Short mmCIF file of N, CA, C and O in Angstrom, two decimals:
data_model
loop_
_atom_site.label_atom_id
_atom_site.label_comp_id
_atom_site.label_asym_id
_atom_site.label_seq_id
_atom_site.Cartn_x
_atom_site.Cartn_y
_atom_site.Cartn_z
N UNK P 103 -123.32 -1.91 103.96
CA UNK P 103 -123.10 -0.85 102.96
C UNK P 103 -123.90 -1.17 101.71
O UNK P 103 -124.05 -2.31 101.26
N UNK P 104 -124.50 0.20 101.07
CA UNK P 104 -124.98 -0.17 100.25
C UNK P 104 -125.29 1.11 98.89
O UNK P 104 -125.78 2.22 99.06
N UNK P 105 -124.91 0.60 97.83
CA UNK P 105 -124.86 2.03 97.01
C UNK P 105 -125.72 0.89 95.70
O UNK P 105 -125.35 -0.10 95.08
N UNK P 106 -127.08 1.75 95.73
CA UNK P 106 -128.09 1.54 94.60
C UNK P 106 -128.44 2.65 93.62
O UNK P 106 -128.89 3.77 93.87
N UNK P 107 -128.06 1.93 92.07
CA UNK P 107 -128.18 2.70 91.11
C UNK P 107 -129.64 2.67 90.54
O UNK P 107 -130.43 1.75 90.78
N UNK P 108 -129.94 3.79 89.73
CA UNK P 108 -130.99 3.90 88.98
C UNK P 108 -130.99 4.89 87.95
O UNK P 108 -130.11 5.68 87.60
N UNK P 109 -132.18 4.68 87.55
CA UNK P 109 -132.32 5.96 86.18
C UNK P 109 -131.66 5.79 84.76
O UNK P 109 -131.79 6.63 83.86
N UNK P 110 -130.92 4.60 84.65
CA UNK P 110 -130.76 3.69 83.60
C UNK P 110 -131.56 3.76 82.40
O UNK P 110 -132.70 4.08 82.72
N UNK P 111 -131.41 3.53 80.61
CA UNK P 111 -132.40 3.35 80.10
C UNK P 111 -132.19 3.36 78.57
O UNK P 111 -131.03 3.25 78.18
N UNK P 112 -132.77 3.43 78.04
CA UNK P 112 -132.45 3.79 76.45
C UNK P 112 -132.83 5.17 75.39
O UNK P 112 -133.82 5.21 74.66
N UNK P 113 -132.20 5.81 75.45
CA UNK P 113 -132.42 7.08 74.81
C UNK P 113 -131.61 7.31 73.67
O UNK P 113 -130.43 6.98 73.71
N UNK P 114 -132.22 7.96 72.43
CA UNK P 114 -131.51 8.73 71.10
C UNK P 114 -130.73 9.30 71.15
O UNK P 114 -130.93 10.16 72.00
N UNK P 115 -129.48 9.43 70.56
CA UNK P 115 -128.39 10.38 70.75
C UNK P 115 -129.02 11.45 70.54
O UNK P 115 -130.00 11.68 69.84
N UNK P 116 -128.19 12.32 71.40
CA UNK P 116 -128.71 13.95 71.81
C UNK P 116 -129.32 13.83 72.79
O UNK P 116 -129.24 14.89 73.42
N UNK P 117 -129.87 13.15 73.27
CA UNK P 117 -130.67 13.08 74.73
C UNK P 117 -130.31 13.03 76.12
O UNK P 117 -129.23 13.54 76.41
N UNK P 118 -130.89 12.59 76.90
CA UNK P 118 -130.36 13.21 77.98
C UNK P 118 -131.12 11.91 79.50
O UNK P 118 -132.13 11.21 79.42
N UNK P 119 -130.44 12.00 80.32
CA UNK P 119 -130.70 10.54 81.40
C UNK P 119 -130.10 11.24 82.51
O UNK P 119 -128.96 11.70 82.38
N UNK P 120 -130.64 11.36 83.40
CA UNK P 120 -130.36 11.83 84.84
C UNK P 120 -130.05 10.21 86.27
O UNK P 120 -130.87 9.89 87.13
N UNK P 121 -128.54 9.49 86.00
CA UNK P 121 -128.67 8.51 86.96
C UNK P 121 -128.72 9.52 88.68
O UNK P 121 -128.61 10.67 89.10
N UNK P 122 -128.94 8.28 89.09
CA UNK P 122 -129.09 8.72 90.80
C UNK P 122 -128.37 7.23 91.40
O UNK P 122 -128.71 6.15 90.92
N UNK P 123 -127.24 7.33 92.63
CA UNK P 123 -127.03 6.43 92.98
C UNK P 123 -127.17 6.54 94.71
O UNK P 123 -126.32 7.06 95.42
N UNK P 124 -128.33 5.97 95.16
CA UNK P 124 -128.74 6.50 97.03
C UNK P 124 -127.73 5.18 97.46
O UNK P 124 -127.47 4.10 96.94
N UNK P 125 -127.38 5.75 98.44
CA UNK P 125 -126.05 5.13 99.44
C UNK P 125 -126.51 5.35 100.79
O UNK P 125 -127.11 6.31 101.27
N UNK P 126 -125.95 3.84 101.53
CA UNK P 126 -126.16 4.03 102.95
C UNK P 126 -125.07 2.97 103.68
O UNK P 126 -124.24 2.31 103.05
N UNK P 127 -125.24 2.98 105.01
CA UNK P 127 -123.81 1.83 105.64
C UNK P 127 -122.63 2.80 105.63
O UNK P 127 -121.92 2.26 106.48
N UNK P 128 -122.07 3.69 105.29
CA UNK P 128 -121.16 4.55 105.49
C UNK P 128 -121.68 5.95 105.42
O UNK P 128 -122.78 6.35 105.04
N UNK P 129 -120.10 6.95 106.10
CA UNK P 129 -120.25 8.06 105.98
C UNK P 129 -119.82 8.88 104.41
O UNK P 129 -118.74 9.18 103.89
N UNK P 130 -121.11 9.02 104.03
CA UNK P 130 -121.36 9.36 102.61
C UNK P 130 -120.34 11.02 102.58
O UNK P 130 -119.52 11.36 101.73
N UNK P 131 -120.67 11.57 103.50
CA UNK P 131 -119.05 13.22 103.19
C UNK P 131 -117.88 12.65 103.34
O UNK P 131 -117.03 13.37 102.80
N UNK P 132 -117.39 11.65 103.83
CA UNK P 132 -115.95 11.29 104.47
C UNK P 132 -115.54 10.70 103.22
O UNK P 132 -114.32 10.73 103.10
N UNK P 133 -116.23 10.11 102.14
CA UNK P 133 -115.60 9.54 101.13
C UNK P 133 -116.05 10.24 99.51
O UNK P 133 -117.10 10.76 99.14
N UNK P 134 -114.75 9.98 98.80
CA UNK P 134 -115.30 10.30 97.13
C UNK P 134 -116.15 9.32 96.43
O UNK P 134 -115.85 8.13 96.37
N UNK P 135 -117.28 9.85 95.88
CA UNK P 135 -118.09 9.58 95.04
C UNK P 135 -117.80 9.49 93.49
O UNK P 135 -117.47 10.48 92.83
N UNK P 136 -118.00 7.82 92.78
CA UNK P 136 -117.77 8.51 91.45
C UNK P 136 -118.72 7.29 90.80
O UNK P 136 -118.95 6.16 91.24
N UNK P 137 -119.22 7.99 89.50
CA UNK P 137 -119.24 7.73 88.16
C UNK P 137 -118.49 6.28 87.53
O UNK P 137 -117.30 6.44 87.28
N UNK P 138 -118.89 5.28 87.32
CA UNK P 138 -117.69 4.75 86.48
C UNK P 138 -118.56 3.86 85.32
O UNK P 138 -119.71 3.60 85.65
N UNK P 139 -118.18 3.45 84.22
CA UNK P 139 -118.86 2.87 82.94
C UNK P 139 -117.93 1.51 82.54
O UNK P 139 -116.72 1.37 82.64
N UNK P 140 -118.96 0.53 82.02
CA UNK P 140 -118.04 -0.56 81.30
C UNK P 140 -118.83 -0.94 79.87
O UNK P 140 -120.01 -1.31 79.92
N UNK P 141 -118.37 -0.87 79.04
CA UNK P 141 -118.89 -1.08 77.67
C UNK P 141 -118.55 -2.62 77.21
O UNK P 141 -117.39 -3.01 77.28
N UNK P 142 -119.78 -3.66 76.65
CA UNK P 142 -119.19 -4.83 76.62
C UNK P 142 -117.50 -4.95 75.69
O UNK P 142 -117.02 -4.32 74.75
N UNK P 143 -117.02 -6.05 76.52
CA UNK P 143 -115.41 -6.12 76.01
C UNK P 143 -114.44 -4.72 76.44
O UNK P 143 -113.28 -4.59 76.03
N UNK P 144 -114.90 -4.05 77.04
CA UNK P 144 -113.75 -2.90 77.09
C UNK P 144 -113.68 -2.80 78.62
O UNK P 144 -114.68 -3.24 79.19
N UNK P 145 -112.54 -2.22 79.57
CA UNK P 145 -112.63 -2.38 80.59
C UNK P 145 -113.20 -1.43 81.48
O UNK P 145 -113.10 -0.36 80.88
N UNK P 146 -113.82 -1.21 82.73
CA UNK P 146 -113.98 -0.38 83.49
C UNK P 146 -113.24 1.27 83.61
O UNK P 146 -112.13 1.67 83.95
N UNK P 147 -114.35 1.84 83.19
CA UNK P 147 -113.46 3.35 83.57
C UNK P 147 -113.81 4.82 84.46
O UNK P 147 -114.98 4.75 84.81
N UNK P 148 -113.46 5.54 84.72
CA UNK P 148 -113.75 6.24 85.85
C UNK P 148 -114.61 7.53 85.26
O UNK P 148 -113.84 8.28 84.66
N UNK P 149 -115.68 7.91 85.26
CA UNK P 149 -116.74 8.87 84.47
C UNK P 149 -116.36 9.99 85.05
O UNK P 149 -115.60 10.87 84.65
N UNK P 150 -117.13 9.83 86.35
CA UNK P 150 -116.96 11.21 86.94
C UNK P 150 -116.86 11.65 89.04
O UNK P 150 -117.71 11.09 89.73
N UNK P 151 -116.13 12.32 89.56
CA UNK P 151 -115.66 11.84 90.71
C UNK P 151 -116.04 13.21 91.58
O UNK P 151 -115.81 14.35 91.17
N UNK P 152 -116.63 12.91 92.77
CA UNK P 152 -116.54 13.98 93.38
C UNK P 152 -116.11 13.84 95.06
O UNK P 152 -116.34 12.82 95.71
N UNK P 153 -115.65 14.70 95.44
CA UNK P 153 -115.88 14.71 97.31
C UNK P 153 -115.97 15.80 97.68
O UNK P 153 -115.54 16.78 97.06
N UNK P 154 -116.71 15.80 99.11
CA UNK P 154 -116.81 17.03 99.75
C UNK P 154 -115.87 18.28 100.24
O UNK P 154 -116.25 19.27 100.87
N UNK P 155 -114.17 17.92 99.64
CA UNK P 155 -113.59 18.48 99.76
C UNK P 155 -112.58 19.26 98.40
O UNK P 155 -111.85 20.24 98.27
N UNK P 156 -112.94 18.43 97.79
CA UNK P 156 -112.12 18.82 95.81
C UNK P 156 -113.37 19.00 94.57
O UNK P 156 -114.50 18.51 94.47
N UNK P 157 -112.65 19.84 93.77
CA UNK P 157 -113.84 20.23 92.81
C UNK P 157 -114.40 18.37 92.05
O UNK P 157 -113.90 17.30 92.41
N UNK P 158 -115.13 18.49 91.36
CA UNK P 158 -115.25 17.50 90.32
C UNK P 158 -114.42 17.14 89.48
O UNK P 158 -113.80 18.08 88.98
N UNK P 159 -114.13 16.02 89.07
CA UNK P 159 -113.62 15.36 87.61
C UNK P 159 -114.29 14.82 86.68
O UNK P 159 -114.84 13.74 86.92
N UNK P 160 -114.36 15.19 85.86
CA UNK P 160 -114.65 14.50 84.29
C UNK P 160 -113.34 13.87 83.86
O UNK P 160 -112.21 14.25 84.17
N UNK P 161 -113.70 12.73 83.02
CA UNK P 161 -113.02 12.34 81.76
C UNK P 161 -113.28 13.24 80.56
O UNK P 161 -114.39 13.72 80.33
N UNK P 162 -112.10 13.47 79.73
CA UNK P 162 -112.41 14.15 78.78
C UNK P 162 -113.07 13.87 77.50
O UNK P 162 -113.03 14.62 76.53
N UNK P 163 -113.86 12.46 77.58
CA UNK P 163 -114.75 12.65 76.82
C UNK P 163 -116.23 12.99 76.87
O UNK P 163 -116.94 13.02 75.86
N UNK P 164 -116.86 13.36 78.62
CA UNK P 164 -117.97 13.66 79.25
C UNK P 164 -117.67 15.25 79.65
O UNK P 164 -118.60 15.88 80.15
N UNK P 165 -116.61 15.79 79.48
CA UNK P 165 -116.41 16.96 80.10
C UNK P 165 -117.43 17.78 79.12
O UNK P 165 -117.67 17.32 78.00
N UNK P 166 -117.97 18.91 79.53
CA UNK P 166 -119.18 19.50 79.34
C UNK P 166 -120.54 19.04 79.19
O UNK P 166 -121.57 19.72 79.25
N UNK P 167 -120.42 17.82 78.98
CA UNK P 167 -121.82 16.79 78.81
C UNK P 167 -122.44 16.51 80.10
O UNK P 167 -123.67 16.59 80.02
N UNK P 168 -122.08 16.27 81.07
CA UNK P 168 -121.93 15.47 82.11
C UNK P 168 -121.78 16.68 83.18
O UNK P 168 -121.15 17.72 82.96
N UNK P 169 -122.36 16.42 84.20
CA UNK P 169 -122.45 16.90 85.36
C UNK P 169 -122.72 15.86 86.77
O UNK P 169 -123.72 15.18 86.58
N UNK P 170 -122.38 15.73 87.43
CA UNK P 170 -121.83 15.17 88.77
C UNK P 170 -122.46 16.25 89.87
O UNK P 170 -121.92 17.31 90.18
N UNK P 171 -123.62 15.78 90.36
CA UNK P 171 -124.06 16.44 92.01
C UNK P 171 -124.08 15.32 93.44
O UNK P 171 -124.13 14.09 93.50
N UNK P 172 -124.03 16.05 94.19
CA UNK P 172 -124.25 15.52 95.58
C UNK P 172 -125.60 15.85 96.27
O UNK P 172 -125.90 17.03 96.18
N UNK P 173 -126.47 15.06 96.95
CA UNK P 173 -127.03 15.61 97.82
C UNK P 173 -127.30 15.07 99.04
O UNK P 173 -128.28 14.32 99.13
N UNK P 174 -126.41 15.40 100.29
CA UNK P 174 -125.58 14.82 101.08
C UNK P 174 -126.89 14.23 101.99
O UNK P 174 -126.95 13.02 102.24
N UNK P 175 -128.04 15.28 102.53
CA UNK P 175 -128.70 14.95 103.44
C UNK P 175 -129.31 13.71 103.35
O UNK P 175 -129.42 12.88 104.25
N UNK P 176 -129.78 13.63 101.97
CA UNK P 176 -130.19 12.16 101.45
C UNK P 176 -129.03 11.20 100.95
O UNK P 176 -129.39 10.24 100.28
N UNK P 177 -127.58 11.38 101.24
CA UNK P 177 -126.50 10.35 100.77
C UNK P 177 -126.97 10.21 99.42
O UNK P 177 -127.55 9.14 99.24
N UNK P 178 -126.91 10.82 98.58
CA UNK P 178 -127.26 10.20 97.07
C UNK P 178 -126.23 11.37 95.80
O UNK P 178 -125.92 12.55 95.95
N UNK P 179 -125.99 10.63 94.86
CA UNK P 179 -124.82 11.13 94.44
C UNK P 179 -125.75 11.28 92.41
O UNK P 179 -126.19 10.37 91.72
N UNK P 180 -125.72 12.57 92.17
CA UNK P 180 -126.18 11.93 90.63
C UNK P 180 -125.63 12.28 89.24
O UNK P 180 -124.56 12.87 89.40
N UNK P 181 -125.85 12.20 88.32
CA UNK P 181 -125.37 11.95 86.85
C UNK P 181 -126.16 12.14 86.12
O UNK P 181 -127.01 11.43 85.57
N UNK P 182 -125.72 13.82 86.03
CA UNK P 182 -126.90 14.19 84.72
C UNK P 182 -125.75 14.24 83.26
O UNK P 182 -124.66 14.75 82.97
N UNK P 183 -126.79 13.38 82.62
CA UNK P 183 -125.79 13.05 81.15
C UNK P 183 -126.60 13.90 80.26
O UNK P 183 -127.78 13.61 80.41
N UNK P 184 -126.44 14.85 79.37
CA UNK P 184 -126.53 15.73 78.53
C UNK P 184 -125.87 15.04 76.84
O UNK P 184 -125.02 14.16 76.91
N UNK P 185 -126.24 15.40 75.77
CA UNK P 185 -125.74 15.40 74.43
C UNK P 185 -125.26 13.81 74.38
O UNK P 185 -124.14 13.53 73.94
N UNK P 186 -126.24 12.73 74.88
CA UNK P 186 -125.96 11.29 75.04
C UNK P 186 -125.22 10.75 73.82
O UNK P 186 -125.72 11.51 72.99
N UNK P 187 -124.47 10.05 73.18
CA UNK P 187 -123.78 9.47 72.24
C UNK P 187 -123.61 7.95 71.95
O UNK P 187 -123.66 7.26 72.97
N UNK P 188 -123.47 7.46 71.12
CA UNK P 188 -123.84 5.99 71.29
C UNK P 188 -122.71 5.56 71.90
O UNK P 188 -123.01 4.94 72.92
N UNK P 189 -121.39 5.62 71.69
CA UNK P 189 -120.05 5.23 72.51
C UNK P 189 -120.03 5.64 74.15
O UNK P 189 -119.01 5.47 74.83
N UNK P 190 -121.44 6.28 74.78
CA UNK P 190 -121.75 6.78 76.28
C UNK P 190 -122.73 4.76 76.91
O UNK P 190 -122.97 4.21 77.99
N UNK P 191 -122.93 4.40 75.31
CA UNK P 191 -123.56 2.85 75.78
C UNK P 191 -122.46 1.82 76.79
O UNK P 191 -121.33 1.41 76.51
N UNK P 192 -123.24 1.63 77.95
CA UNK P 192 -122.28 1.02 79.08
C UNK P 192 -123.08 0.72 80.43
O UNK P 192 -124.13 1.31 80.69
N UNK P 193 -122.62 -0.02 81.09
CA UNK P 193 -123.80 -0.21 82.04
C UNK P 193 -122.51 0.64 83.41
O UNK P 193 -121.37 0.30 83.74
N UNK P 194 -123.48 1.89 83.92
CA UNK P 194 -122.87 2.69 84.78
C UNK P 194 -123.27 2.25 86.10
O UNK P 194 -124.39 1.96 86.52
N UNK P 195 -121.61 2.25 86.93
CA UNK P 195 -121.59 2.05 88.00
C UNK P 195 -121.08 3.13 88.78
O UNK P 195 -120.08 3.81 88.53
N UNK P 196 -122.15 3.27 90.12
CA UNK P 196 -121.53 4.12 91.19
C UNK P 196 -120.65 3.61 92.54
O UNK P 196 -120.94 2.68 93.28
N UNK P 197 -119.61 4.44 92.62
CA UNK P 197 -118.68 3.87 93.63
C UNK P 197 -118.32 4.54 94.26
O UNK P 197 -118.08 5.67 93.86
N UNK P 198 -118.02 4.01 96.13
CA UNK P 198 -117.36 5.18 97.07
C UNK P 198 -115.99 4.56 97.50
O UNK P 198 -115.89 3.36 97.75
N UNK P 199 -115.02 5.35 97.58
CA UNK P 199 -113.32 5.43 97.97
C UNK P 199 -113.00 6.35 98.62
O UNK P 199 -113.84 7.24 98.79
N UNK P 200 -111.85 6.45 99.15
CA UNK P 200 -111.28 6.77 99.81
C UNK P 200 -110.05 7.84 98.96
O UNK P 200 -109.66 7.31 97.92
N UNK P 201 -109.55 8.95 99.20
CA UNK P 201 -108.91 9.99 97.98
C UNK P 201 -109.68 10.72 97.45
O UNK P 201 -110.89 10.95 97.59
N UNK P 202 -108.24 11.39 96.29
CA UNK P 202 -108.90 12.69 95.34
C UNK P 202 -109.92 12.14 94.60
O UNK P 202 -110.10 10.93 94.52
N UNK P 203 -110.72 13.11 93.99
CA UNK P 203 -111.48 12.73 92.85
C UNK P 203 -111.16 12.56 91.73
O UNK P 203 -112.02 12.12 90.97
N UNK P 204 -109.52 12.89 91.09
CA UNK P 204 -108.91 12.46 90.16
C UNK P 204 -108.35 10.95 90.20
O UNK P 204 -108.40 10.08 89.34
N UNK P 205 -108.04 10.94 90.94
CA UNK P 205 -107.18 9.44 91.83
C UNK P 205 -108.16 8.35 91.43
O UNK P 205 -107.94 7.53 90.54
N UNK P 206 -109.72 8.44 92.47
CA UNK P 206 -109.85 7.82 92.39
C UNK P 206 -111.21 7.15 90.77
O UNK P 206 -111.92 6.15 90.64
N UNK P 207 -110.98 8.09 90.12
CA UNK P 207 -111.62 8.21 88.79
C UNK P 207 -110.47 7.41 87.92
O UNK P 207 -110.74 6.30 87.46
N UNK P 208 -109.61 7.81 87.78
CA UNK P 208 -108.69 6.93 86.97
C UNK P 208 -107.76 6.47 87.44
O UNK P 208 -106.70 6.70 86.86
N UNK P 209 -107.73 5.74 88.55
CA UNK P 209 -107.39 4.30 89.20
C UNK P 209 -108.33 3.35 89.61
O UNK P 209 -108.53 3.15 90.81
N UNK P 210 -108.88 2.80 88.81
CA UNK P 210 -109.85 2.28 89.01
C UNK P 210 -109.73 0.69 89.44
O UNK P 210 -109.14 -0.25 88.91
N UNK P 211 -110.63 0.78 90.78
CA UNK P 211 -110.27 -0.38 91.31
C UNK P 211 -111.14 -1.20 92.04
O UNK P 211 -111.40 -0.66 93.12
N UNK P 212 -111.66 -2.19 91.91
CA UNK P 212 -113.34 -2.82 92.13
C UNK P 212 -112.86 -3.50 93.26
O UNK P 212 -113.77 -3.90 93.99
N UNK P 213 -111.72 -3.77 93.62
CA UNK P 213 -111.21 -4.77 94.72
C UNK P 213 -111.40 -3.71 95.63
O UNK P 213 -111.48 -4.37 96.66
N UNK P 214 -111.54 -2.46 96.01
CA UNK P 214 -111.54 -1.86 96.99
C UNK P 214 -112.54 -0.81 96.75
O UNK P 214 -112.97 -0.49 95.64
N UNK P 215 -113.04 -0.07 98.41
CA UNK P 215 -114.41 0.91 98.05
C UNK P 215 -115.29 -0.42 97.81
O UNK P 215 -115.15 -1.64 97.74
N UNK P 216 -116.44 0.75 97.71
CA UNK P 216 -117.95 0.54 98.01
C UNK P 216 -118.51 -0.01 96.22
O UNK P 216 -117.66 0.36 95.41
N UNK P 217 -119.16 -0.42 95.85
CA UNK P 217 -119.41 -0.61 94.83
C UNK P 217 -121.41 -1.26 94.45
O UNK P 217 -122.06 -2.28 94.69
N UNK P 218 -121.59 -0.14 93.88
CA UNK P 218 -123.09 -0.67 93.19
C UNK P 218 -122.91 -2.09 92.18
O UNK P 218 -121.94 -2.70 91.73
N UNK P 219 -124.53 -2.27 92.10
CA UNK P 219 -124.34 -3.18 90.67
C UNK P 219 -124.80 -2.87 89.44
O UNK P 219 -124.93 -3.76 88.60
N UNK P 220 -125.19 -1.28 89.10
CA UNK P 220 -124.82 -1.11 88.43
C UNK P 220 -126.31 -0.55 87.62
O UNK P 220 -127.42 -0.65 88.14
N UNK P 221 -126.08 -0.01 86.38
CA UNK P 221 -127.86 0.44 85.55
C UNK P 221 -127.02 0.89 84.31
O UNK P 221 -125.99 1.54 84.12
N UNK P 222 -128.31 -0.03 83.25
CA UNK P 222 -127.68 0.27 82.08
C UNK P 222 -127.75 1.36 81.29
O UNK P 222 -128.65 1.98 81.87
N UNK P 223 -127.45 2.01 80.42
CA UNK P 223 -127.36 3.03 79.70
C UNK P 223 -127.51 2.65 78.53
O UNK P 223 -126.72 1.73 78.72
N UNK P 224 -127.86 2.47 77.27
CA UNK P 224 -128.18 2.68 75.97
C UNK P 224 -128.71 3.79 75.39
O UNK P 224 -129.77 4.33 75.71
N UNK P 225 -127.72 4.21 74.25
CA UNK P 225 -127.18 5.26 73.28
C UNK P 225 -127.84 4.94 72.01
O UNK P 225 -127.19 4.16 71.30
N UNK P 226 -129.06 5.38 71.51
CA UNK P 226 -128.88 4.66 70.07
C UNK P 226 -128.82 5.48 69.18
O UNK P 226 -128.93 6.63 69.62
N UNK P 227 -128.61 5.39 67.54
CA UNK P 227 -128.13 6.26 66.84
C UNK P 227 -129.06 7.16 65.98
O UNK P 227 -128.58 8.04 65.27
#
């Protein structure tokens, strides 16, 4: 299994970063896809979640910013970040589980599911 991030980088607030995370070793429709961020010292949290069977989730501080696609034929899951902010600074990880896309967005849990290593994000002011 394997879920590789990219598209990482450093951009001005207001700007904008399109991640991509390509996945392989599993069945990429059978499981939820998500989003998740860690900012140094603060803990892991769930961005944004999708599966082939429930709408999307945002956190409500990405909701309208942020958009969450699939594109299944190629297993790859992406993260278009819009109106970037410096508190969006975090190195983003993509992850696959098992459940809702609410569930598994804010239950966040590294001991289980698929897990990238991750691409950084920098926000500057």
């Amino acid at each position: 299994v394997q879920l590789v991030e990219s598209g990482g980088g450093l951009v001005q607030a207001g700007g904008s970063l399109r991640l991509s995370c390509t996945t392989s070793g599993f069945a990429f429709e059978d499981y939820t896809i998500g989003w998740f961020r860690q900012a140094p010292g603060k803990e892991r949290e769930g961005v944004s979640c999708i599966s082939s069977t429930a709408g999307p989730y945002y956190r409500d501080s990405v909701e309208g910013r942020f958009t969450i696609s699939t594109h299944n034929a190629v297993n790859t899951v992406y993260l278009q970040m819009d109106g970037l902010k410096p508190e969006d600074t975090a190195v983003y990880y993509c992850a696959a589980d098992l459940g809702m896309p609410k569930f598994h967005c804010e239950i966040v849990s590294t001991s289980t599911g698929f897990w990238g290593q991750g691409t950084q994000v920098t926000v500057s002011s």
